[in-house]
N, CA and C atoms as an extended XYZ file, in Angstrom:
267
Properties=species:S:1:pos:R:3:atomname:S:1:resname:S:1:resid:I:1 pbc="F F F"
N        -3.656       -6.753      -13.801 N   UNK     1
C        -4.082       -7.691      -12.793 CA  UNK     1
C        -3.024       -7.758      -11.694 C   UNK     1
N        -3.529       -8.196      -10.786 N   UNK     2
C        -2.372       -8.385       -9.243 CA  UNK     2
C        -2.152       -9.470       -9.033 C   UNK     2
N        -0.432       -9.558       -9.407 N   UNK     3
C        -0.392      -11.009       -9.474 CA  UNK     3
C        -0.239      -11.428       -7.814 C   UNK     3
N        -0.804      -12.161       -7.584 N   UNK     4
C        -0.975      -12.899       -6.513 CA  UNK     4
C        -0.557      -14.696       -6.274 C   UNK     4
N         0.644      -15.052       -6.213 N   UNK     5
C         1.346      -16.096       -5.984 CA  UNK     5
C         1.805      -16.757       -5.003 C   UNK     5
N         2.139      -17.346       -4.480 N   UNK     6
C         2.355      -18.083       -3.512 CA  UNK     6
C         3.767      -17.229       -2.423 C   UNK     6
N         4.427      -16.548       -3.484 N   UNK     7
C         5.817      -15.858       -3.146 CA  UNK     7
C         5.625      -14.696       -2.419 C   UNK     7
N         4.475      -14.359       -3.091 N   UNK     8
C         4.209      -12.396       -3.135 CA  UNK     8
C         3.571      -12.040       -1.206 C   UNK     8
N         4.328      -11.236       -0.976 N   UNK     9
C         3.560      -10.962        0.170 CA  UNK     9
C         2.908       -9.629        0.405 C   UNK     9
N         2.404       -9.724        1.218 N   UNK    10
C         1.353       -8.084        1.024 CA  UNK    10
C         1.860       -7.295        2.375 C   UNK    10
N         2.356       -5.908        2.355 N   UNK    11
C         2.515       -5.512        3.126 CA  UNK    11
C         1.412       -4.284        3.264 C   UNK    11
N         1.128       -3.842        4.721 N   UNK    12
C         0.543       -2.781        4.752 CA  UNK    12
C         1.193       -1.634        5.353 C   UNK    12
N         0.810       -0.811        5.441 N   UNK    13
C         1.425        0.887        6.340 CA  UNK    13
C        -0.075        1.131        6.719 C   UNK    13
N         0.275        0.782        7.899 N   UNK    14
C        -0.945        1.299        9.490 CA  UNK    14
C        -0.869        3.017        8.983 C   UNK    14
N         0.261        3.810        8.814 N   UNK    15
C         0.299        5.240        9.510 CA  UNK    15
C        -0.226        5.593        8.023 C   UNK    15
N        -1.167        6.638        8.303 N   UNK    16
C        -2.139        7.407        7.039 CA  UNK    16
C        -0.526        7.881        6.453 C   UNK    16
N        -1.230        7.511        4.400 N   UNK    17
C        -0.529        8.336        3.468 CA  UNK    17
C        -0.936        9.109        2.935 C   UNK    17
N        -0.800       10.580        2.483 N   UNK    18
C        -0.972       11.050        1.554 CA  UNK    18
C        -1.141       10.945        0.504 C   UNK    18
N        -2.428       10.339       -0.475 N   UNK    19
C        -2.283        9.366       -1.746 CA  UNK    19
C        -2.450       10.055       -2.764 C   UNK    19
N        -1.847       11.374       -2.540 N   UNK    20
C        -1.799       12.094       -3.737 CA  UNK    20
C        -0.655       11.930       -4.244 C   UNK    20
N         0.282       11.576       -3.474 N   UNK    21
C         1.458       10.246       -3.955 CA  UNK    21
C         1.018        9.314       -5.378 C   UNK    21
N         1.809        9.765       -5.965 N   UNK    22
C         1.653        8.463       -6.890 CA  UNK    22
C         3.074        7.280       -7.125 C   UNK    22
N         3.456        7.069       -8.491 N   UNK    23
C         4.812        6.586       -8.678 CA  UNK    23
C         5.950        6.926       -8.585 C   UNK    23
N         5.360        8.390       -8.118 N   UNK    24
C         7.156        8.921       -7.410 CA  UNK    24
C         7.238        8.683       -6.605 C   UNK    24
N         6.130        8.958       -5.304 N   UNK    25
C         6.044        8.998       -4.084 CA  UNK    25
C         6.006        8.075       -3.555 C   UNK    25
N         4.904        7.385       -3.992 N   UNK    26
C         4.373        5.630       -2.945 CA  UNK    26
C         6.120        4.811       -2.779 C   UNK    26
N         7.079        4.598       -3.852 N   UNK    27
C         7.872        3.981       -3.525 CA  UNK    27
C         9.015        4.308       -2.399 C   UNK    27
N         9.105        5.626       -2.181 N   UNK    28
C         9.495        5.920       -1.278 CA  UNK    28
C         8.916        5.646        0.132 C   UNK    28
N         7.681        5.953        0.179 N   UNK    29
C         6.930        5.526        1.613 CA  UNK    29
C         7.172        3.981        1.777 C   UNK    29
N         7.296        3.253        0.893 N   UNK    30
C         7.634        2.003        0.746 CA  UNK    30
C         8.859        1.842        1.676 C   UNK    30
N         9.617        2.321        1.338 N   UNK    31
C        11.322        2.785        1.603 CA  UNK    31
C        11.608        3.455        3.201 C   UNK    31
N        10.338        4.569        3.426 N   UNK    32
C        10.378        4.925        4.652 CA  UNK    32
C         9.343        4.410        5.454 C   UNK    32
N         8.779        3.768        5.213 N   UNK    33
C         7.498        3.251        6.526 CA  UNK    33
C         7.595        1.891        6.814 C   UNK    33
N         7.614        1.081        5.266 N   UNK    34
C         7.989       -0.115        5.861 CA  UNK    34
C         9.261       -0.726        5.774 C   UNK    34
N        10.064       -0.220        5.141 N   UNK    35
C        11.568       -0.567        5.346 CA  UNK    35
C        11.582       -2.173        4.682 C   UNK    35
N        11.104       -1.833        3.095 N   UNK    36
C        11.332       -2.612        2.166 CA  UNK    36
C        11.673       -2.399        1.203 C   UNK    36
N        12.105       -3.087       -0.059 N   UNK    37
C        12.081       -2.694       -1.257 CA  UNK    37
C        11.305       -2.589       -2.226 C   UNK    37
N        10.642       -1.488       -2.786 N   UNK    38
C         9.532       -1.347       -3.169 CA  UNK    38
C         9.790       -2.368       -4.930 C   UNK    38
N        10.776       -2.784       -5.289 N   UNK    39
C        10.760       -3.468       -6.519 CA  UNK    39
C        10.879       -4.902       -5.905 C   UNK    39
N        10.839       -5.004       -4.964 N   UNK    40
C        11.264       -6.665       -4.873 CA  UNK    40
C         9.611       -7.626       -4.925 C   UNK    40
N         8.605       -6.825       -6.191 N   UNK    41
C         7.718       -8.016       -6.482 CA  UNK    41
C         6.612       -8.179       -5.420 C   UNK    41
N         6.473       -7.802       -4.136 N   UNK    42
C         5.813       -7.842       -3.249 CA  UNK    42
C         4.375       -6.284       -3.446 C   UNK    42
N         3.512       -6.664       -2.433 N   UNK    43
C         2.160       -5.916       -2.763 CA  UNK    43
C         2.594       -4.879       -1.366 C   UNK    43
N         2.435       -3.314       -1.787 N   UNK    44
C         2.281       -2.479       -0.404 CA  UNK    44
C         1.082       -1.721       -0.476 C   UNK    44
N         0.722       -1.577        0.633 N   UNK    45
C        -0.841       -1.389        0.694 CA  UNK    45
C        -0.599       -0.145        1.965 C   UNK    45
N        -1.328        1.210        1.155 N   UNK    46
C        -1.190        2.437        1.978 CA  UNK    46
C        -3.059        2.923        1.610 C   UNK    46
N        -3.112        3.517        2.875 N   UNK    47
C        -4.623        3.607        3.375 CA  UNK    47
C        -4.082        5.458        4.040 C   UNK    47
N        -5.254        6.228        3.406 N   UNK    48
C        -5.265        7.477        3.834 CA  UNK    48
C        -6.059        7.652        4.984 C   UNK    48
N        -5.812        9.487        5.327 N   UNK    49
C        -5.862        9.599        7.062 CA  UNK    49
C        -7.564        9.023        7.526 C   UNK    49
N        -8.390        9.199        6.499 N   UNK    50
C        -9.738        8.690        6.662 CA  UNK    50
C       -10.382        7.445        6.364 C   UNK    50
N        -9.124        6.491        6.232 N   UNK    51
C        -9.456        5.245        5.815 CA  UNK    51
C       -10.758        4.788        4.544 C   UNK    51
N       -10.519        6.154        3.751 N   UNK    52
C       -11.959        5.859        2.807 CA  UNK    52
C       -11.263        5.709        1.679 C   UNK    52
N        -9.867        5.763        1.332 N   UNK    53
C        -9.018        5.384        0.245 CA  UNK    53
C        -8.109        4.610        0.194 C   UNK    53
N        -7.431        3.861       -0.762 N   UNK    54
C        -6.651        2.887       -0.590 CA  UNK    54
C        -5.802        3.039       -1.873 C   UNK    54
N        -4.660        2.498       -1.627 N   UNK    55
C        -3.645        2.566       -3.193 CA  UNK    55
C        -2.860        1.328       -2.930 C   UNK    55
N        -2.405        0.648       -3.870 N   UNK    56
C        -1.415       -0.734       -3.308 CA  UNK    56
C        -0.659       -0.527       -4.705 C   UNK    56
N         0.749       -0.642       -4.056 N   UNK    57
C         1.604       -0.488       -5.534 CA  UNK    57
C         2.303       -1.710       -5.482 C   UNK    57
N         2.713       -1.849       -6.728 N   UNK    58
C         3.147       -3.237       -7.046 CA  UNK    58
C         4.304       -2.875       -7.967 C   UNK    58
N         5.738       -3.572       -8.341 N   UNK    59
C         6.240       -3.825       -9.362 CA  UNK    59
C         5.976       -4.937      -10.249 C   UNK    59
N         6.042       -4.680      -11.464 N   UNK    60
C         5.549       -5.652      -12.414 CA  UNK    60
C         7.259       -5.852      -13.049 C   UNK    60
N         8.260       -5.763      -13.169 N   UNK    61
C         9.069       -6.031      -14.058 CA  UNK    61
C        10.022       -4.952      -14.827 C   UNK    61
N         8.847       -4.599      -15.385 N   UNK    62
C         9.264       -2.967      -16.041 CA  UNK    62
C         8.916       -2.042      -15.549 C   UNK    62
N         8.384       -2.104      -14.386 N   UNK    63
C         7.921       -0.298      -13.997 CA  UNK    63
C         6.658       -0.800      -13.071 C   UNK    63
N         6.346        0.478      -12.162 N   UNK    64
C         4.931        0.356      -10.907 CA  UNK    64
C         4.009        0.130      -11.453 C   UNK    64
N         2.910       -0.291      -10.938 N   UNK    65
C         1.819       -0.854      -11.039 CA  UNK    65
C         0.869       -0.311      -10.223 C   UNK    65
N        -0.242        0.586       -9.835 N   UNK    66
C        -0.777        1.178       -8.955 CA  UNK    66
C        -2.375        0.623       -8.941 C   UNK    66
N        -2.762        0.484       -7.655 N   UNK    67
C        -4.174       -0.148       -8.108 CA  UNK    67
C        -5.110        1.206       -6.814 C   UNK    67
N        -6.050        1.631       -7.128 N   UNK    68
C        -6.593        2.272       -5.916 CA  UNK    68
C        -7.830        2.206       -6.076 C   UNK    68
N        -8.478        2.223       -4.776 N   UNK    69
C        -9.812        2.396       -4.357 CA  UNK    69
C       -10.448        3.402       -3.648 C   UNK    69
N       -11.962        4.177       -3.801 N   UNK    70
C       -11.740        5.236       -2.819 CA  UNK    70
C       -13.785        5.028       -2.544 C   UNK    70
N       -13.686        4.364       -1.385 N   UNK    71
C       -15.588        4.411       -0.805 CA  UNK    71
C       -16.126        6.174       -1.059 C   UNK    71
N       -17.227        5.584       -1.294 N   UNK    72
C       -18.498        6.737       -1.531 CA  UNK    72
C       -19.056        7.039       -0.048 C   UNK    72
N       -19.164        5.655        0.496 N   UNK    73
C       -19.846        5.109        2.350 CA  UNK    73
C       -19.091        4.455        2.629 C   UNK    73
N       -18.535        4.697        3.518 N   UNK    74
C       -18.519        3.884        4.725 CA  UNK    74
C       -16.479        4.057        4.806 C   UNK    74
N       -15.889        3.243        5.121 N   UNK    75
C       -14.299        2.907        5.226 CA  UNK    75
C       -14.237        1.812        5.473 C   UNK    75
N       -12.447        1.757        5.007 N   UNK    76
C       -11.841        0.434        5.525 CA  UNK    76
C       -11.897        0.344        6.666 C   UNK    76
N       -12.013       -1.359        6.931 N   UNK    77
C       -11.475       -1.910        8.482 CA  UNK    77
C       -10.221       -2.096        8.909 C   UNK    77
N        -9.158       -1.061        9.001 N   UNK    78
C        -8.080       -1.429        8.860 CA  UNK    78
C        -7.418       -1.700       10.280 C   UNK    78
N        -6.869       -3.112       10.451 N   UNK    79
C        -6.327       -3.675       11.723 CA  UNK    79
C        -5.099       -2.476       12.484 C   UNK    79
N        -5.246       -2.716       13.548 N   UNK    80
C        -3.831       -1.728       14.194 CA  UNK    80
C        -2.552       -2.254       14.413 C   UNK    80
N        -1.672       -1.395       14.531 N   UNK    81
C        -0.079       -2.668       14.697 CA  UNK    81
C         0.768       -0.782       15.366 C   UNK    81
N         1.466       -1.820       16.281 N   UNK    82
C         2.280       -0.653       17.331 CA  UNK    82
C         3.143       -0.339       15.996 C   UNK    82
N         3.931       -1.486       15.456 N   UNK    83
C         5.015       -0.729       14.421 CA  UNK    83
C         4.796        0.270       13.347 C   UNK    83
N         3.710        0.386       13.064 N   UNK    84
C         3.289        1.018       11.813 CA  UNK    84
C         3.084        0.713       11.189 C   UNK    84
N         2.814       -1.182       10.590 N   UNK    85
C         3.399       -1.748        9.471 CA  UNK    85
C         2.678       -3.328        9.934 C   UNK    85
N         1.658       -3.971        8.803 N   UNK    86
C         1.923       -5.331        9.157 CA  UNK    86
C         2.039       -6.734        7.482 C   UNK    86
N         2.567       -7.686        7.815 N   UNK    87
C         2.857       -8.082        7.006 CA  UNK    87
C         1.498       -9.443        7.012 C   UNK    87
N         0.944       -9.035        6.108 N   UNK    88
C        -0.390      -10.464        5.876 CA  UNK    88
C         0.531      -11.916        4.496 C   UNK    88
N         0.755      -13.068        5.678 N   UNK    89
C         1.203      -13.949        4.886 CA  UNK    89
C        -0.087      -15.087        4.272 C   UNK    89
C-alpha cells in the first residue's frame, strides 16, 4: 500500500523516463531529475515518453517500493513545469 500521510510529499519528473528502469535505476533519476533523496519517505512519480505509463517509487524502510501503471487507451494528463519537476503538496 502507499502510505500516504500528512508528511509524505509527492514529487513528479515532467521529463519522460525510461521505465524500464526499475530499483536500480528509478532512484537515481530521483537523484538526477529531481534533486532529492530517493529514501527520504517521500512519493516520486516518473511518466514515460508517451505518457501511457507510470511508475512511482517509494521507500518503505527496508528497501523500494515500486507501484506502476500502464493504459490500454488513452494517457495521462500530465501538467507542464519549465523545471522539469513539480512538487504536489
Amino acid at each position: 500500500m502507499i502510505p500516504l500521510t500528512g508528511a509524505v510529499k509527492i514529487y513528479y519528473c515532467r521529463t519522460p523516463i525510461n521505465l524500464h528502469r526499475s530499483f536500480d535505476g528509478l532512484p537515481g533519476a530521483v537523484e538526477e531529475y529531481l534533486k532529492q533523496d530517493p529514501k527520504s519517505g517521500h512519493l516520486f512519480v516518473f511518466f514515460n515518453r508517451t505518457c501511457r505509463m507510470v511508475k512511482i517509487l517509494y521507500w518503505e524502510g527496508d528497501g523500494y517500493a515500486i507501484w506502476s501503471k500502464r493504459l490500454v487507451q488513452g494517457m495521462f494528463n500530465v501538467p507542464r513545469s519549465a523545471e522539469g519537476k513539480i512538487l504536489l503538496e
